[in-house]
Amino acid sequence: MTWAVTFISNYDVHAHCGTVADVETLINACHDRGMRILLDLVINHTSHEHAWFQESRISQHSPRRDWYIWRPARYEDGSRLPPNNLRGIFDASQEYYLHLFAVQQPDLNWENAETRAAIYESAMEFWLRKGVDGFRVDTVNTYSKEPKCRPQSRIPTGLVAVLQGAANS
């Protein structure tokens, strides 16, 4: 059986999987038996409940605002519209945040060096120090985004070209 484990910056393990101490015990037991252990590394996005995102959405001047991809609405003929045809959602800060997957999974801004450093420390180096042998890297093809988030002529397969937002605000 496989369980997803969310690690970004909270150094935590999903309750179904036990505790960090339980994972350390598993790592050691695997190594004692000559096996290696890989963790699923999901670092394209965080939860919308994550402390980083909560701080990011407080205001457009938040120190962590640029840790996520926020864009203002565009206007045509006086009508407020999403900034492009990529997936996003209107937020209380009057902007849209990008989420290529679920609304609850805002995408991290990999162009921001501070964000990358925090991801490396909290999601990778932490677990490598615990003895993990490596990672299966999830959604690696989605880390870099078109910097200006211009409308796309072709939406990648599997993504719905619908911006939620104005209708949900």
Coordinates of C-alpha atoms in Angstrom, one line a residue:
M1 CA 0.0 0.0 0.0
T2 CA 1.2 3.5 -0.8
W3 CA 0.3 6.6 1.2
A4 CA 1.1 10.2 0.1
V5 CA 3.2 12.1 2.6
T6 CA 3.2 15.9 2.6
F7 CA 6.4 17.4 3.8
I8 CA 6.9 21.0 2.6
S9 CA 8.1 23.0 5.6
N10 CA 6.1 21.3 8.3
Y11 CA 8.4 18.3 8.9
D12 CA 5.3 16.3 9.3
V13 CA 4.0 12.9 8.2
H14 CA 0.3 12.2 7.3
A15 CA -1.4 10.7 10.3
H16 CA -2.1 7.5 8.4
C17 CA 1.7 7.0 8.1
G18 CA 2.5 7.6 11.8
T19 CA 5.1 10.2 12.9
V20 CA 8.5 11.4 11.8
A21 CA 10.0 9.0 14.4
D22 CA 8.1 6.2 12.7
V23 CA 9.6 7.1 9.4
E24 CA 13.0 7.2 10.9
T25 CA 12.4 3.7 12.3
L26 CA 11.3 2.5 8.8
I27 CA 14.4 4.1 7.2
N28 CA 16.7 2.3 9.7
A29 CA 14.9 -1.0 9.4
C30 CA 15.2 -0.8 5.6
H31 CA 18.9 0.0 5.7
D32 CA 19.4 -2.8 8.2
R33 CA 18.0 -5.2 5.6
G34 CA 20.1 -3.8 2.8
M35 CA 17.2 -1.9 1.2
R36 CA 16.9 1.7 0.2
I37 CA 14.0 4.0 0.8
L38 CA 12.7 6.7 -1.6
L39 CA 10.1 9.3 -0.7
D40 CA 7.6 10.9 -3.0
L41 CA 8.7 14.6 -3.4
V42 CA 5.7 16.9 -4.3
I43 CA 7.2 20.4 -4.4
N44 CA 5.3 22.1 -7.2
H45 CA 2.7 23.3 -4.8
T46 CA 1.6 23.5 -1.2
S47 CA -1.8 23.2 0.5
H48 CA -3.9 26.4 0.5
E49 CA -3.8 25.8 4.3
H50 CA 0.0 25.9 4.5
A51 CA 1.5 28.7 6.6
W52 CA 3.5 30.0 3.6
F53 CA 0.4 30.4 1.5
Q54 CA -1.6 31.9 4.4
E55 CA 1.1 34.5 4.8
S56 CA 1.3 35.1 1.0
R57 CA -2.4 35.8 0.7
I58 CA -2.6 38.4 3.6
S59 CA -1.7 41.3 1.3
Q60 CA 0.1 42.2 -1.9
H61 CA 2.9 43.4 0.3
S62 CA 3.4 40.2 2.2
P63 CA 7.1 39.1 2.4
R64 CA 6.0 35.7 1.0
R65 CA 3.7 37.1 -1.7
D66 CA 6.2 36.2 -4.4
W67 CA 6.5 32.6 -3.1
Y68 CA 3.4 31.9 -5.1
I69 CA 2.2 33.1 -8.5
W70 CA -0.3 35.9 -8.2
R71 CA -1.7 38.0 -11.0
P72 CA -4.2 40.8 -11.2
A73 CA -7.4 40.5 -13.2
R74 CA -7.6 41.9 -16.7
Y75 CA -10.4 44.1 -17.9
E76 CA -12.1 44.1 -21.3
D77 CA -14.9 46.5 -22.1
G78 CA -15.2 47.2 -18.3
S79 CA -15.6 43.5 -17.4
R80 CA -13.3 41.9 -14.9
L81 CA -11.7 38.8 -16.3
P82 CA -9.1 36.2 -15.1
P83 CA -5.5 37.2 -16.1
N84 CA -5.2 34.3 -18.6
N85 CA -6.6 30.9 -19.6
L86 CA -4.5 29.0 -17.0
R87 CA -6.2 27.7 -13.9
G88 CA -6.4 30.2 -11.1
I89 CA -8.7 31.4 -8.4
F90 CA -9.7 34.9 -7.3
D91 CA -8.5 35.6 -3.7
A92 CA -9.5 38.1 -1.0
S93 CA -6.4 40.1 -2.0
Q94 CA -8.1 40.9 -5.3
E95 CA -5.8 38.8 -7.4
Y96 CA -5.7 35.3 -8.8
Y97 CA -3.3 32.6 -7.7
L98 CA -2.1 29.9 -10.1
H99 CA -3.0 26.3 -9.4
L100 CA -2.3 23.9 -12.1
F101 CA -4.0 21.1 -10.1
A102 CA -6.6 21.4 -7.4
V103 CA -7.8 24.8 -6.1
Q104 CA -6.4 23.7 -2.7
Q105 CA -2.9 23.4 -4.2
P106 CA -1.5 26.8 -5.1
D107 CA 1.7 26.6 -7.2
L108 CA 5.0 27.7 -5.7
N109 CA 7.1 30.3 -7.6
W110 CA 10.2 28.4 -8.5
E111 CA 11.7 31.6 -10.0
N112 CA 12.1 33.0 -6.5
A113 CA 15.5 32.0 -5.0
E114 CA 14.2 32.4 -1.4
T115 CA 11.3 30.0 -2.1
R116 CA 13.7 27.4 -3.7
A117 CA 16.0 27.6 -0.7
A118 CA 13.1 27.0 1.7
I119 CA 11.9 24.1 -0.3
Y120 CA 15.3 22.5 -0.5
E121 CA 15.8 22.8 3.3
S122 CA 12.3 21.8 4.4
A123 CA 11.3 19.2 1.9
M124 CA 14.6 17.7 0.8
E125 CA 17.6 18.3 3.1
F126 CA 15.5 17.5 6.2
W127 CA 14.7 14.0 4.9
L128 CA 18.1 13.4 3.5
R129 CA 19.5 14.1 7.0
K130 CA 17.1 11.5 8.3
G131 CA 18.7 8.9 6.0
V132 CA 16.3 8.8 3.0
D133 CA 18.2 7.5 0.0
G134 CA 16.4 9.6 -2.6
F135 CA 13.1 10.9 -4.0
R136 CA 10.6 10.2 -6.7
V137 CA 10.1 13.7 -8.1
D138 CA 6.4 14.5 -8.7
T139 CA 5.2 17.0 -11.4
V140 CA 8.8 18.1 -12.2
N141 CA 7.6 19.3 -15.6
T142 CA 5.4 21.9 -14.0
Y143 CA 7.9 23.8 -11.8
S144 CA 8.9 26.5 -14.3
K145 CA 6.0 28.6 -15.6
E146 CA 5.9 31.2 -18.3
P147 CA 7.0 34.2 -16.2
K148 CA 4.3 36.7 -17.3
C149 CA 1.6 34.0 -17.2
R150 CA 0.4 35.0 -20.7
P151 CA -2.5 33.1 -22.1
Q152 CA -1.5 29.8 -23.6
S153 CA -2.6 28.8 -27.1
R154 CA -2.6 25.2 -26.1
I155 CA -3.4 24.0 -22.6
P156 CA -1.4 20.8 -21.7
T157 CA -3.4 17.6 -21.7
G158 CA -5.1 16.9 -18.5
L159 CA -5.5 20.6 -17.5
V160 CA -8.9 22.2 -17.6
A161 CA -8.7 25.6 -19.4
V162 CA -11.1 27.2 -17.0
L163 CA -10.3 30.0 -14.6
Q164 CA -12.5 29.9 -11.6
G165 CA -12.7 33.2 -9.7
A166 CA -15.0 36.0 -10.6
A167 CA -17.8 33.5 -10.7
N168 CA -16.7 32.2 -7.3
S169 CA -16.0 35.5 -5.6

